């Protein structure tokens, strides 16, 4: 975070837009352009604005040009050789700073999410304020319940917009429904932005739980178009909001010390009162909802995606991962993963594993495939891999249409499990970690006296097997803590927003030198009356696994 200024607007595009709308031209109504005042002037117009907030928030999170695409690379969730969207640049080890110079190669992706989330946050704030103004003149969208539904959803989207900014960038502007639409807020640090996001989600929950939310017609559930394909009930809405609170509270930490200092009792409370099943949305077709990279781009052959071995390799029980670690980085080559984990293909040979997935559509519960050798792209060192993530392969074959996991139940279970580990309730953590282990053929974690000692000594069955200090060229059976991390990584891969990046930086597991946050894009700083811009130099030290 850098020195912050006051009295400037979030989103350079918005600020530039205000600057362009000066002078006598304001007296001319151009019906060919959106008229913001008219959109908020009528009850129907206000509700239409609210109805469009969901897709405006969702699509940019998984757009190809986004910091999320880059974060998947930096966190070891993904690797790619193509130069598009900053992927090749972020795949390089040793890592480099995030350049924020004029015309830098990744300026589009670095800016996109900052602008997207700043704009949708401003729109959500204005929409809630508009509903409030209607009430002062005796107007309503339709009933107290319909008004409450709109206000709750507006706060929900505003909270997530601020949270996404806080997770990725070192600073952003905080807007609320109390912020006048012509006011230009200054920048606040990520911690403050994250705290504001929590308050907005608290408001969403309070409104949804209010008496007004059940008074009259057209309240909850949400229309299916607001969150694509899902008629979210009032109870589900509250659970979703609490789940996002759990994700944000833990994920906003940039260091292991900050992660340890999180209010884990609050995380446990939100996570255990959050979603009760995977939360999925319908993408593609005529829905207008999309996940540009996760659902489409990464399925193209030719270097657009591969599974790097750093973290995924911990599932191997054959010793091949250990041999890979002992090989100099520049000489590392792809190897066959042998694991009891049923999310991976089985077989002792590459041909045997490939035979299980003749197309990109995998059997239910299998997330990874050993790709056809003809689709391999040589990637030296840590990038050389035989494996792809193909959880959404059936959707890809169905013209990129189908269900996408926005938030998994396991994400919430592992947040609660981490909280139990950090607060000393190991039996509760073990119970949660064992749920997905049992489902996927892994041996159960038994009673352990410590969360940080190996849960087993059986190298033929234990998963994960983690690098051991000080050389980090050998492995040992992981602990309860490492088993929790492994389950969370496997179940959250290519879901949600910024999950692996937030976890790996907070756990101290990133590759040395990896940037942990993005600077405010230079375009935004220029729009703020030429405020100085700077590179992203906050980088991770050598971490848990010696990477």
Coordinates of C-alpha atoms in Angstrom, one line a residue:
X1 CA 0.0 0.0 0.0
X2 CA 1.2 3.5 -0.8
X3 CA 0.4 6.9 0.5
X4 CA -3.3 7.4 0.0
X5 CA -5.1 10.5 -1.2
X6 CA -8.5 11.8 -0.6
X7 CA -11.3 13.2 -2.7
X8 CA -10.8 11.0 -5.7
X9 CA -13.1 8.4 -7.3
X10 CA -12.7 4.7 -7.4
X11 CA -12.2 3.5 -11.0
X12 CA -10.3 5.7 -13.3
X13 CA -12.9 5.1 -16.0
X14 CA -15.5 6.6 -13.7
X15 CA -13.4 9.6 -12.9
X16 CA -12.7 10.2 -16.5
X17 CA -16.3 9.9 -17.3
X18 CA -17.2 12.6 -14.8
X19 CA -14.5 14.9 -16.3
X20 CA -16.0 14.4 -19.7
X21 CA -19.5 15.3 -18.6
X22 CA -18.8 18.9 -17.9
X23 CA -20.0 22.1 -19.6
X24 CA -23.1 22.9 -21.6
X25 CA -23.3 19.4 -22.9
X26 CA -25.0 18.4 -19.7
X27 CA -28.1 20.3 -20.9
X28 CA -28.5 18.0 -23.9
X29 CA -30.2 14.6 -23.4
X30 CA -28.5 12.0 -25.6
X31 CA -31.0 9.1 -25.9
X32 CA -28.4 7.0 -27.6
X33 CA -26.3 6.7 -24.4
X34 CA -27.3 5.3 -21.0
X35 CA -29.1 7.8 -18.9
X36 CA -28.1 7.0 -15.3
X37 CA -30.6 9.5 -13.8
X38 CA -33.5 7.9 -15.6
X39 CA -32.4 4.4 -14.7
X40 CA -32.6 5.2 -11.0
X41 CA -35.7 7.4 -11.3
X42 CA -38.4 4.8 -11.3
X43 CA -39.1 1.8 -9.1
X44 CA -38.9 -0.5 -12.2
X45 CA -35.7 1.1 -13.3
X46 CA -34.1 0.7 -9.9
X47 CA -35.0 -3.0 -9.8
X48 CA -33.7 -3.5 -13.3
X49 CA -30.3 -2.1 -12.2
X50 CA -30.3 -4.5 -9.2
X51 CA -31.2 -7.4 -11.3
X52 CA -28.2 -6.9 -13.5
X53 CA -25.6 -6.7 -10.7
X54 CA -25.0 -10.4 -10.4
X55 CA -23.7 -11.0 -13.9
X56 CA -21.6 -7.8 -13.7
X57 CA -19.8 -9.1 -10.7
X58 CA -19.5 -12.7 -11.7
X59 CA -18.2 -12.6 -15.3
X60 CA -15.1 -10.3 -14.6
X61 CA -14.0 -12.6 -11.8
X62 CA -13.2 -15.4 -14.3
X63 CA -12.6 -13.3 -17.4
X64 CA -9.4 -14.1 -19.3
X65 CA -8.0 -10.6 -18.8
X66 CA -8.0 -10.4 -15.0
X67 CA -5.7 -10.6 -12.0
X68 CA -7.4 -13.9 -11.1
X69 CA -6.0 -15.5 -14.3
X70 CA -2.6 -14.3 -13.3
X71 CA -3.1 -15.3 -9.6
X72 CA -3.9 -18.9 -10.6
X73 CA -0.4 -19.1 -12.2
X74 CA 1.4 -17.4 -9.3
X75 CA -0.2 -19.6 -6.7
X76 CA 0.7 -22.9 -8.5
X77 CA -2.9 -23.7 -9.4
X78 CA -2.2 -23.4 -13.1
X79 CA 0.7 -23.0 -15.6
X80 CA 0.7 -22.0 -19.2
X81 CA 3.2 -21.2 -22.0
X82 CA 1.2 -18.8 -24.1
X83 CA 1.9 -15.1 -23.6
X84 CA -1.8 -14.2 -23.5
X85 CA -3.3 -12.6 -20.4
X86 CA 0.0 -12.5 -18.6
X87 CA 0.2 -16.3 -18.2
X88 CA 3.6 -17.0 -19.6
X89 CA 5.1 -14.0 -17.8
X90 CA 3.6 -15.1 -14.4
X91 CA 4.8 -18.7 -15.0
X92 CA 8.4 -17.8 -15.0
X93 CA 10.6 -18.7 -12.0
X94 CA 12.4 -16.8 -10.5
X95 CA 9.4 -14.5 -10.1
X96 CA 9.5 -10.9 -11.0
X97 CA 7.7 -7.8 -9.6
X98 CA 4.4 -6.8 -11.0
X99 CA 5.3 -4.1 -13.4
X100 CA 3.0 -1.0 -13.3
X101 CA 5.0 1.1 -15.7
X102 CA 3.3 2.9 -18.6
X103 CA 2.4 0.4 -21.4
X104 CA 3.6 -2.7 -19.4
X105 CA 2.8 -6.0 -21.1
X106 CA 0.0 -6.9 -18.6
X107 CA -1.6 -3.5 -18.2
X108 CA -5.0 -4.7 -19.5
X109 CA -5.3 -7.6 -17.1
X110 CA -3.9 -5.6 -14.2
X111 CA -6.5 -2.9 -14.7
X112 CA -9.6 -4.9 -15.6
X113 CA -10.6 -6.2 -12.2
X114 CA -9.8 -2.9 -10.5
X115 CA -12.2 -1.1 -12.9
X116 CA -14.8 -3.9 -13.0
X117 CA -15.2 -4.3 -9.3
X118 CA -15.0 -0.5 -8.6
X119 CA -17.7 0.1 -11.1
X120 CA -20.1 -2.7 -10.0
X121 CA -19.6 -1.6 -6.4
X122 CA -20.5 2.0 -7.3
X123 CA -23.6 0.7 -9.2
X124 CA -24.7 -1.4 -6.3
X125 CA -24.2 1.5 -3.9
X126 CA -26.3 3.8 -6.1
X127 CA -29.0 1.2 -6.4
X128 CA -29.4 0.7 -2.7
X129 CA -29.4 4.5 -2.2
X130 CA -32.1 4.7 -4.9
X131 CA -34.3 2.2 -3.1
X132 CA -33.9 4.3 0.1
X133 CA -34.8 7.5 -1.8
X134 CA -38.0 5.9 -3.1
X135 CA -39.1 5.2 0.4
X136 CA -38.6 8.8 1.4
X137 CA -41.2 9.8 -1.2
X138 CA -43.7 7.1 -0.3
X139 CA -42.7 4.9 -3.4
X140 CA -41.8 1.3 -3.5
X141 CA -40.6 -1.2 -6.0
X142 CA -43.7 -3.3 -5.2
X143 CA -43.9 -4.2 -1.5
X144 CA -41.7 -4.1 1.6
X145 CA -40.4 -7.6 0.8
X146 CA -39.5 -6.6 -2.8
X147 CA -37.7 -3.5 -1.5
X148 CA -35.8 -5.5 1.1
X149 CA -34.9 -8.1 -1.5
X150 CA -33.4 -5.4 -3.7
X151 CA -31.5 -3.7 -0.9
X152 CA -30.2 -7.0 0.5
X153 CA -28.9 -8.0 -2.9
X154 CA -27.4 -4.6 -3.5
X155 CA -25.4 -4.8 -0.3
X156 CA -24.4 -8.5 -1.1
X157 CA -22.9 -7.5 -4.4
X158 CA -21.3 -4.4 -3.0
X159 CA -19.7 -6.5 -0.2
X160 CA -18.3 -8.9 -2.7
X161 CA -17.0 -6.1 -5.0
X162 CA -15.1 -4.5 -2.2
X163 CA -13.9 -7.9 -1.0
X164 CA -12.5 -8.8 -4.5
X165 CA -10.6 -5.5 -4.6
X166 CA -9.2 -6.1 -1.1
X167 CA -8.1 -9.6 -1.9
X168 CA -6.2 -8.6 -5.0
X169 CA -5.0 -5.0 -4.7
X170 CA -3.0 -3.2 -2.1
X171 CA -5.5 -0.3 -2.0
X172 CA -8.9 0.7 -3.4
X173 CA -11.7 3.2 -2.8
X174 CA -14.5 2.4 -0.4
X175 CA -18.0 3.3 -1.5
X176 CA -21.3 2.7 0.4
X177 CA -24.9 3.8 -0.2
X178 CA -24.1 6.8 1.9
X179 CA -21.4 8.0 -0.6
X180 CA -22.9 10.7 -2.8
X181 CA -22.8 9.6 -6.4
X182 CA -20.7 12.6 -7.4
X183 CA -18.2 12.2 -4.6
X184 CA -14.7 10.8 -5.4
X185 CA -13.5 8.7 -2.4
X186 CA -9.8 8.4 -1.7
X187 CA -7.9 5.1 -1.6
X188 CA -7.8 2.9 1.5
X189 CA -5.6 0.0 2.3
X190 CA -6.7 -3.6 1.6
X191 CA -7.4 -4.3 5.3
X192 CA -9.8 -1.3 5.5
X193 CA -11.4 -2.3 2.2
X194 CA -11.9 -5.8 3.4
X195 CA -13.4 -4.6 6.7
X196 CA -15.8 -2.4 4.8
X197 CA -16.8 -5.5 2.6
X198 CA -17.7 -7.4 5.8
X199 CA -19.9 -4.5 6.9
X200 CA -21.8 -4.5 3.6
X201 CA -22.4 -8.2 3.9
X202 CA -23.6 -7.8 7.4
X203 CA -26.1 -5.2 6.1
X204 CA -27.2 -7.7 3.4
X205 CA -27.8 -10.4 6.1
X206 CA -29.6 -8.0 8.5
X207 CA -32.0 -6.8 5.7
X208 CA -32.7 -10.4 4.6
X209 CA -33.4 -11.4 8.2
X210 CA -35.7 -8.3 8.8
X211 CA -39.4 -8.5 9.2
X212 CA -39.8 -6.4 6.0
X213 CA -38.2 -9.1 3.9
X214 CA -41.3 -11.3 4.5
X215 CA -43.9 -8.6 4.3
X216 CA -45.8 -8.6 1.0
X217 CA -45.2 -10.2 -2.4
X218 CA -42.2 -10.7 -4.6
X219 CA -39.6 -11.0 -1.9
X220 CA -37.3 -14.0 -1.6
X221 CA -36.4 -16.3 -3.3
X222 CA -34.3 -14.2 -5.7
X223 CA -35.4 -14.4 -9.3
X224 CA -33.3 -17.0 -11.1
X225 CA -31.8 -14.4 -13.4
X226 CA -30.2 -12.5 -10.5
X227 CA -27.9 -15.4 -9.8
X228 CA -27.9 -17.5 -13.0
X229 CA -30.3 -20.4 -12.7
X230 CA -30.6 -20.3 -8.9
X231 CA -33.8 -19.3 -7.1
X232 CA -32.0 -18.4 -3.8
X233 CA -34.2 -18.6 -0.8
X234 CA -33.9 -16.2 2.1
X235 CA -32.1 -18.8 4.2
X236 CA -29.8 -19.7 1.4
X237 CA -29.0 -16.0 0.8
X238 CA -28.0 -15.5 4.4
X239 CA -25.9 -18.7 4.3
X240 CA -24.2 -17.5 1.1
X241 CA -23.4 -14.1 2.6
X242 CA -21.9 -15.7 5.7
X243 CA -19.8 -18.0 3.5
X244 CA -18.4 -15.1 1.6
X245 CA -17.6 -13.5 5.0
X246 CA -15.7 -16.6 6.0
X247 CA -13.7 -16.6 2.8
X248 CA -12.9 -12.9 3.0
X249 CA -12.0 -12.8 6.7
X250 CA -9.4 -15.6 6.2
X251 CA -8.3 -14.7 2.7
X252 CA -7.4 -11.1 3.1
X253 CA -4.3 -11.9 5.2
X254 CA -1.0 -11.4 3.3
X255 CA 1.4 -13.2 5.6
X256 CA 1.3 -16.2 8.0
X257 CA 1.4 -13.8 10.9
X258 CA -1.7 -12.0 9.7
X259 CA -3.4 -15.3 8.9
X260 CA -2.7 -16.5 12.4
X261 CA -4.2 -13.3 13.8
X262 CA -7.5 -13.7 12.0
X263 CA -10.6 -14.0 14.2
X264 CA -10.9 -17.7 13.7
X265 CA -13.9 -18.1 16.0
X266 CA -15.8 -15.7 13.7
X267 CA -14.6 -17.7 10.6
X268 CA -15.8 -20.9 12.2
X269 CA -19.2 -19.4 13.1
X270 CA -19.7 -18.1 9.5
X271 CA -18.4 -21.2 7.8
X272 CA -20.4 -23.7 9.8
X273 CA -23.5 -21.5 9.2
X274 CA -22.8 -21.1 5.6
X275 CA -23.7 -23.1 2.5
X276 CA -24.8 -26.7 3.0
X277 CA -23.9 -28.0 -0.5
X278 CA -21.8 -26.8 -3.4
X279 CA -23.1 -23.5 -4.7
X280 CA -23.3 -23.8 -8.5
X281 CA -24.5 -21.4 -11.2
X282 CA -25.6 -22.0 -14.8
X283 CA -23.2 -20.7 -17.5
X284 CA -23.3 -20.3 -21.2
X285 CA -26.1 -20.6 -23.7
X286 CA -28.5 -17.6 -23.4
X287 CA -27.8 -17.0 -19.7
X288 CA -25.2 -14.2 -20.3
X289 CA -23.1 -15.7 -17.5
X290 CA -19.6 -16.9 -18.3
X291 CA -16.3 -18.0 -16.8
X292 CA -14.0 -17.0 -19.6
X293 CA -10.8 -18.8 -18.6
X294 CA -12.0 -21.6 -16.2
X295 CA -14.8 -22.8 -18.4
X296 CA -13.4 -22.2 -21.9
X297 CA -9.9 -20.9 -22.6
X298 CA -8.1 -23.4 -20.5
X299 CA -9.6 -26.3 -22.5
X300 CA -7.9 -25.3 -25.6
X301 CA -4.8 -27.4 -26.5
X302 CA -1.5 -25.8 -27.2
X303 CA -0.1 -24.4 -24.0
X304 CA -3.1 -22.7 -22.5
X305 CA -3.1 -24.8 -19.4
X306 CA -1.3 -27.5 -17.5
X307 CA -1.1 -28.7 -13.9
X308 CA 2.2 -27.8 -12.3
X309 CA 3.7 -30.4 -9.9
X310 CA 4.7 -28.1 -7.0
X311 CA 1.5 -28.6 -4.9
X312 CA -0.4 -31.2 -7.0
X313 CA 2.6 -33.5 -6.9
X314 CA 2.1 -34.0 -3.2
X315 CA -0.6 -36.6 -4.0
X316 CA 2.1 -39.0 -5.4
X317 CA 3.0 -42.0 -3.3
X318 CA 5.4 -43.6 -5.8
X319 CA 8.5 -41.5 -5.0
X320 CA 8.4 -39.8 -8.4
X321 CA 7.5 -36.4 -6.8
X322 CA 10.4 -36.8 -4.4
X323 CA 12.7 -37.5 -7.3
X324 CA 11.3 -34.4 -9.1
X325 CA 12.1 -32.3 -6.1
X326 CA 15.7 -33.6 -6.0
X327 CA 16.3 -32.6 -9.6
X328 CA 17.6 -29.1 -10.4
X329 CA 14.6 -26.9 -11.4
X330 CA 15.8 -26.4 -15.0
X331 CA 16.1 -30.2 -15.5
X332 CA 12.8 -31.2 -14.1
X333 CA 10.5 -33.2 -16.4
X334 CA 6.9 -34.5 -16.3
X335 CA 6.3 -37.8 -14.4
X336 CA 3.4 -40.1 -13.9
X337 CA 1.5 -39.5 -10.6
X338 CA 0.5 -42.6 -8.7
X339 CA -2.0 -41.9 -5.9
X340 CA -4.9 -43.5 -4.1
X341 CA -6.8 -40.3 -4.6
X342 CA -9.7 -41.1 -6.9
X343 CA -9.8 -37.5 -8.2
X344 CA -6.8 -38.5 -10.3
X345 CA -6.5 -41.1 -13.0
X346 CA -5.2 -44.6 -12.0
X347 CA -2.7 -46.8 -13.8
X348 CA 1.0 -47.3 -13.8
X349 CA 1.6 -46.1 -17.3
X350 CA 0.7 -43.0 -19.2
X351 CA -1.3 -44.9 -21.8
X352 CA -3.3 -46.6 -19.0
X353 CA -4.2 -43.3 -17.5
X354 CA -5.0 -41.7 -20.8
X355 CA -7.4 -44.6 -21.6
X356 CA -9.6 -43.5 -18.8
X357 CA -10.3 -40.1 -20.4
X358 CA -10.5 -40.4 -24.2
X359 CA -12.2 -37.0 -24.2
X360 CA -12.1 -34.0 -21.9
X361 CA -15.2 -35.2 -20.1
X362 CA -14.1 -37.2 -17.1
X363 CA -16.0 -39.7 -14.9
X364 CA -18.0 -38.1 -12.0
X365 CA -15.7 -37.2 -9.2
X366 CA -12.5 -37.2 -11.3
X367 CA -10.9 -33.8 -11.7
X368 CA -7.7 -34.5 -13.5
X369 CA -6.6 -36.3 -16.7
X370 CA -3.4 -37.4 -18.2
X371 CA -3.7 -35.6 -21.5
X372 CA -3.1 -37.1 -25.0
X373 CA 0.6 -37.0 -25.7
X374 CA 0.0 -35.2 -29.0
X375 CA -1.3 -32.2 -27.0
X376 CA 1.8 -31.8 -24.9
X377 CA 3.7 -28.5 -25.2
X378 CA 7.3 -28.6 -24.1
X379 CA 7.7 -26.5 -20.9
X380 CA 11.1 -26.5 -19.4
X381 CA 11.6 -27.1 -15.7
X382 CA 8.6 -26.8 -13.4
X383 CA 6.2 -26.3 -16.2
X384 CA 6.6 -29.7 -17.8
X385 CA 3.5 -31.7 -17.0
X386 CA 1.3 -34.5 -18.3
X387 CA -1.8 -33.4 -16.5
X388 CA -4.8 -31.1 -17.0
X389 CA -7.6 -30.1 -14.8
X390 CA -10.9 -31.1 -16.5
X391 CA -13.6 -30.9 -13.9
X392 CA -15.8 -29.0 -16.4
X393 CA -15.0 -31.1 -19.4
X394 CA -18.6 -32.2 -20.0
X395 CA -19.6 -28.5 -20.1
X396 CA -16.9 -27.7 -22.6
X397 CA -18.2 -30.4 -24.9
X398 CA -21.7 -29.0 -24.4
X399 CA -20.8 -25.8 -26.2
X400 CA -19.3 -24.3 -23.0
X401 CA -22.7 -24.6 -21.2
X402 CA -23.6 -26.0 -17.8
X403 CA -23.0 -25.8 -14.1
X404 CA -19.9 -24.1 -12.6
X405 CA -18.9 -24.4 -8.9
X406 CA -18.7 -20.9 -7.6
X407 CA -18.2 -22.0 -4.0
X408 CA -17.7 -25.6 -2.8
X409 CA -19.0 -26.9 0.5
X410 CA -15.5 -28.2 1.1
X411 CA -14.1 -24.7 1.0
X412 CA -16.3 -23.8 4.0
X413 CA -15.5 -27.1 5.7
X414 CA -11.8 -26.5 5.4
X415 CA -12.1 -22.9 6.6
X416 CA -13.8 -24.2 9.7
X417 CA -11.2 -27.0 10.0
X418 CA -8.4 -24.5 9.8
X419 CA -10.2 -22.5 12.5
X420 CA -10.5 -25.6 14.7
X421 CA -6.8 -26.4 14.2
X422 CA -5.8 -22.8 15.1
X423 CA -8.0 -22.9 18.2
X424 CA -7.0 -26.3 19.4
X425 CA -10.1 -28.4 18.6
X426 CA -8.4 -31.1 16.6
X427 CA -11.2 -33.7 16.7
X428 CA -13.6 -31.3 15.1
X429 CA -11.0 -30.5 12.4
X430 CA -10.3 -34.2 11.8
X431 CA -14.0 -34.9 11.3
X432 CA -14.3 -32.3 8.6
X433 CA -11.0 -33.2 6.8
X434 CA -12.0 -36.8 6.7
X435 CA -15.2 -36.1 4.7
X436 CA -13.6 -35.6 1.4
X437 CA -10.7 -38.0 2.1
X438 CA -13.2 -40.8 2.6
X439 CA -15.1 -39.8 -0.5
X440 CA -12.0 -39.9 -2.6
X441 CA -10.3 -43.1 -1.3
X442 CA -7.7 -41.6 1.0
X443 CA -6.9 -43.1 4.4
X444 CA -8.6 -41.4 7.3
X445 CA -6.8 -39.1 9.7
X446 CA -6.9 -40.7 13.2
X447 CA -6.5 -39.0 16.5
X448 CA -3.4 -36.9 16.6
X449 CA -1.7 -35.0 19.4
X450 CA -0.6 -32.2 17.2
X451 CA -1.8 -30.7 13.9
X452 CA 1.7 -30.2 12.6
X453 CA 3.2 -33.7 13.0
X454 CA 2.8 -36.5 10.4
X455 CA -0.5 -38.2 10.7
X456 CA 1.0 -41.5 9.3
X457 CA 4.3 -43.2 8.5
X458 CA 2.9 -45.4 5.7
X459 CA 4.5 -43.9 2.6
X460 CA 2.5 -46.2 0.4
X461 CA -0.8 -44.7 1.3
X462 CA -0.3 -41.3 3.0
X463 CA -1.5 -38.2 1.1
X464 CA -0.1 -35.5 1.0
X465 CA 3.6 -36.1 1.0
X466 CA 5.3 -32.8 1.6
X467 CA 8.9 -31.5 1.1
X468 CA 11.0 -31.7 4.2
X469 CA 13.4 -29.0 5.5
X470 CA 16.2 -28.1 5.3
X471 CA 17.0 -29.4 1.8
X472 CA 13.4 -29.8 0.6
X473 CA 14.5 -32.6 -1.7
X474 CA 12.9 -35.4 0.3
X475 CA 9.3 -35.9 1.4
X476 CA 7.4 -37.2 4.4
X477 CA 3.8 -37.9 5.2
X478 CA 1.9 -34.7 5.9
X479 CA 0.2 -33.5 9.0
X480 CA -3.4 -32.8 9.8
X481 CA -2.7 -29.2 8.8
X482 CA -1.2 -30.3 5.5
X483 CA -4.1 -32.7 4.9
X484 CA -6.5 -29.8 5.3
X485 CA -4.5 -27.7 2.9
X486 CA -4.4 -30.6 0.3
X487 CA -8.2 -31.2 0.5
X488 CA -8.9 -27.5 0.1
X489 CA -6.6 -27.2 -2.9
X490 CA -8.1 -30.2 -4.7
X491 CA -11.7 -29.1 -4.1
X492 CA -11.3 -25.3 -4.8
X493 CA -9.1 -25.6 -7.9
X494 CA -10.7 -23.5 -10.6
X495 CA -13.6 -22.4 -8.5
X496 CA -14.3 -19.1 -6.9
X497 CA -12.1 -16.0 -7.0
X498 CA -8.5 -15.8 -5.8
X499 CA -8.8 -18.8 -3.4
X500 CA -5.4 -20.5 -4.0
X501 CA -3.6 -17.2 -4.1
X502 CA -5.2 -16.0 -0.8
X503 CA -4.5 -19.3 0.9
X504 CA -1.0 -19.9 -0.3
X505 CA 0.2 -16.4 0.7
X506 CA -1.5 -16.6 4.1
X507 CA -0.1 -20.1 4.8
X508 CA 3.4 -19.0 3.6
X509 CA 3.5 -21.6 0.9
X510 CA 4.2 -19.5 -2.2
X511 CA 7.2 -19.8 -4.5
X512 CA 9.9 -17.4 -3.2
X513 CA 9.6 -14.0 -4.7
X514 CA 5.9 -14.4 -5.8
X515 CA 4.0 -11.1 -5.6
X516 CA 1.3 -11.3 -3.0
X517 CA -0.9 -8.3 -4.2
X518 CA -1.3 -5.9 -7.1
X519 CA -0.6 -2.2 -7.0
X520 CA -3.3 0.3 -7.9
X521 CA -3.1 0.3 -11.8
X522 CA -1.2 3.3 -13.2
X523 CA -4.2 4.3 -15.3
X524 CA -6.2 4.8 -12.1
X525 CA -3.4 6.9 -10.5
X526 CA -3.1 9.0 -13.6
X527 CA -6.9 9.7 -13.5
X528 CA -6.5 10.8 -9.9
X529 CA -4.8 14.0 -11.1
X530 CA -1.5 12.3 -11.9
X531 CA -0.9 10.6 -8.6
X532 CA 2.4 8.7 -8.6
X533 CA 2.2 5.1 -9.6
X534 CA 4.5 2.3 -8.5
X535 CA 5.3 -1.4 -9.1
X536 CA 4.0 -4.3 -7.1
X537 CA 7.0 -5.1 -4.9
X538 CA 5.4 -6.9 -1.9
X539 CA 6.7 -10.4 -2.5
X540 CA 6.7 -13.7 -0.6
X541 CA 9.8 -15.0 1.2
X542 CA 10.9 -18.6 0.9
X543 CA 8.0 -20.6 2.2
X544 CA 6.9 -23.8 3.9
X545 CA 8.1 -26.2 1.1
X546 CA 11.3 -24.4 0.1
X547 CA 10.0 -23.5 -3.3

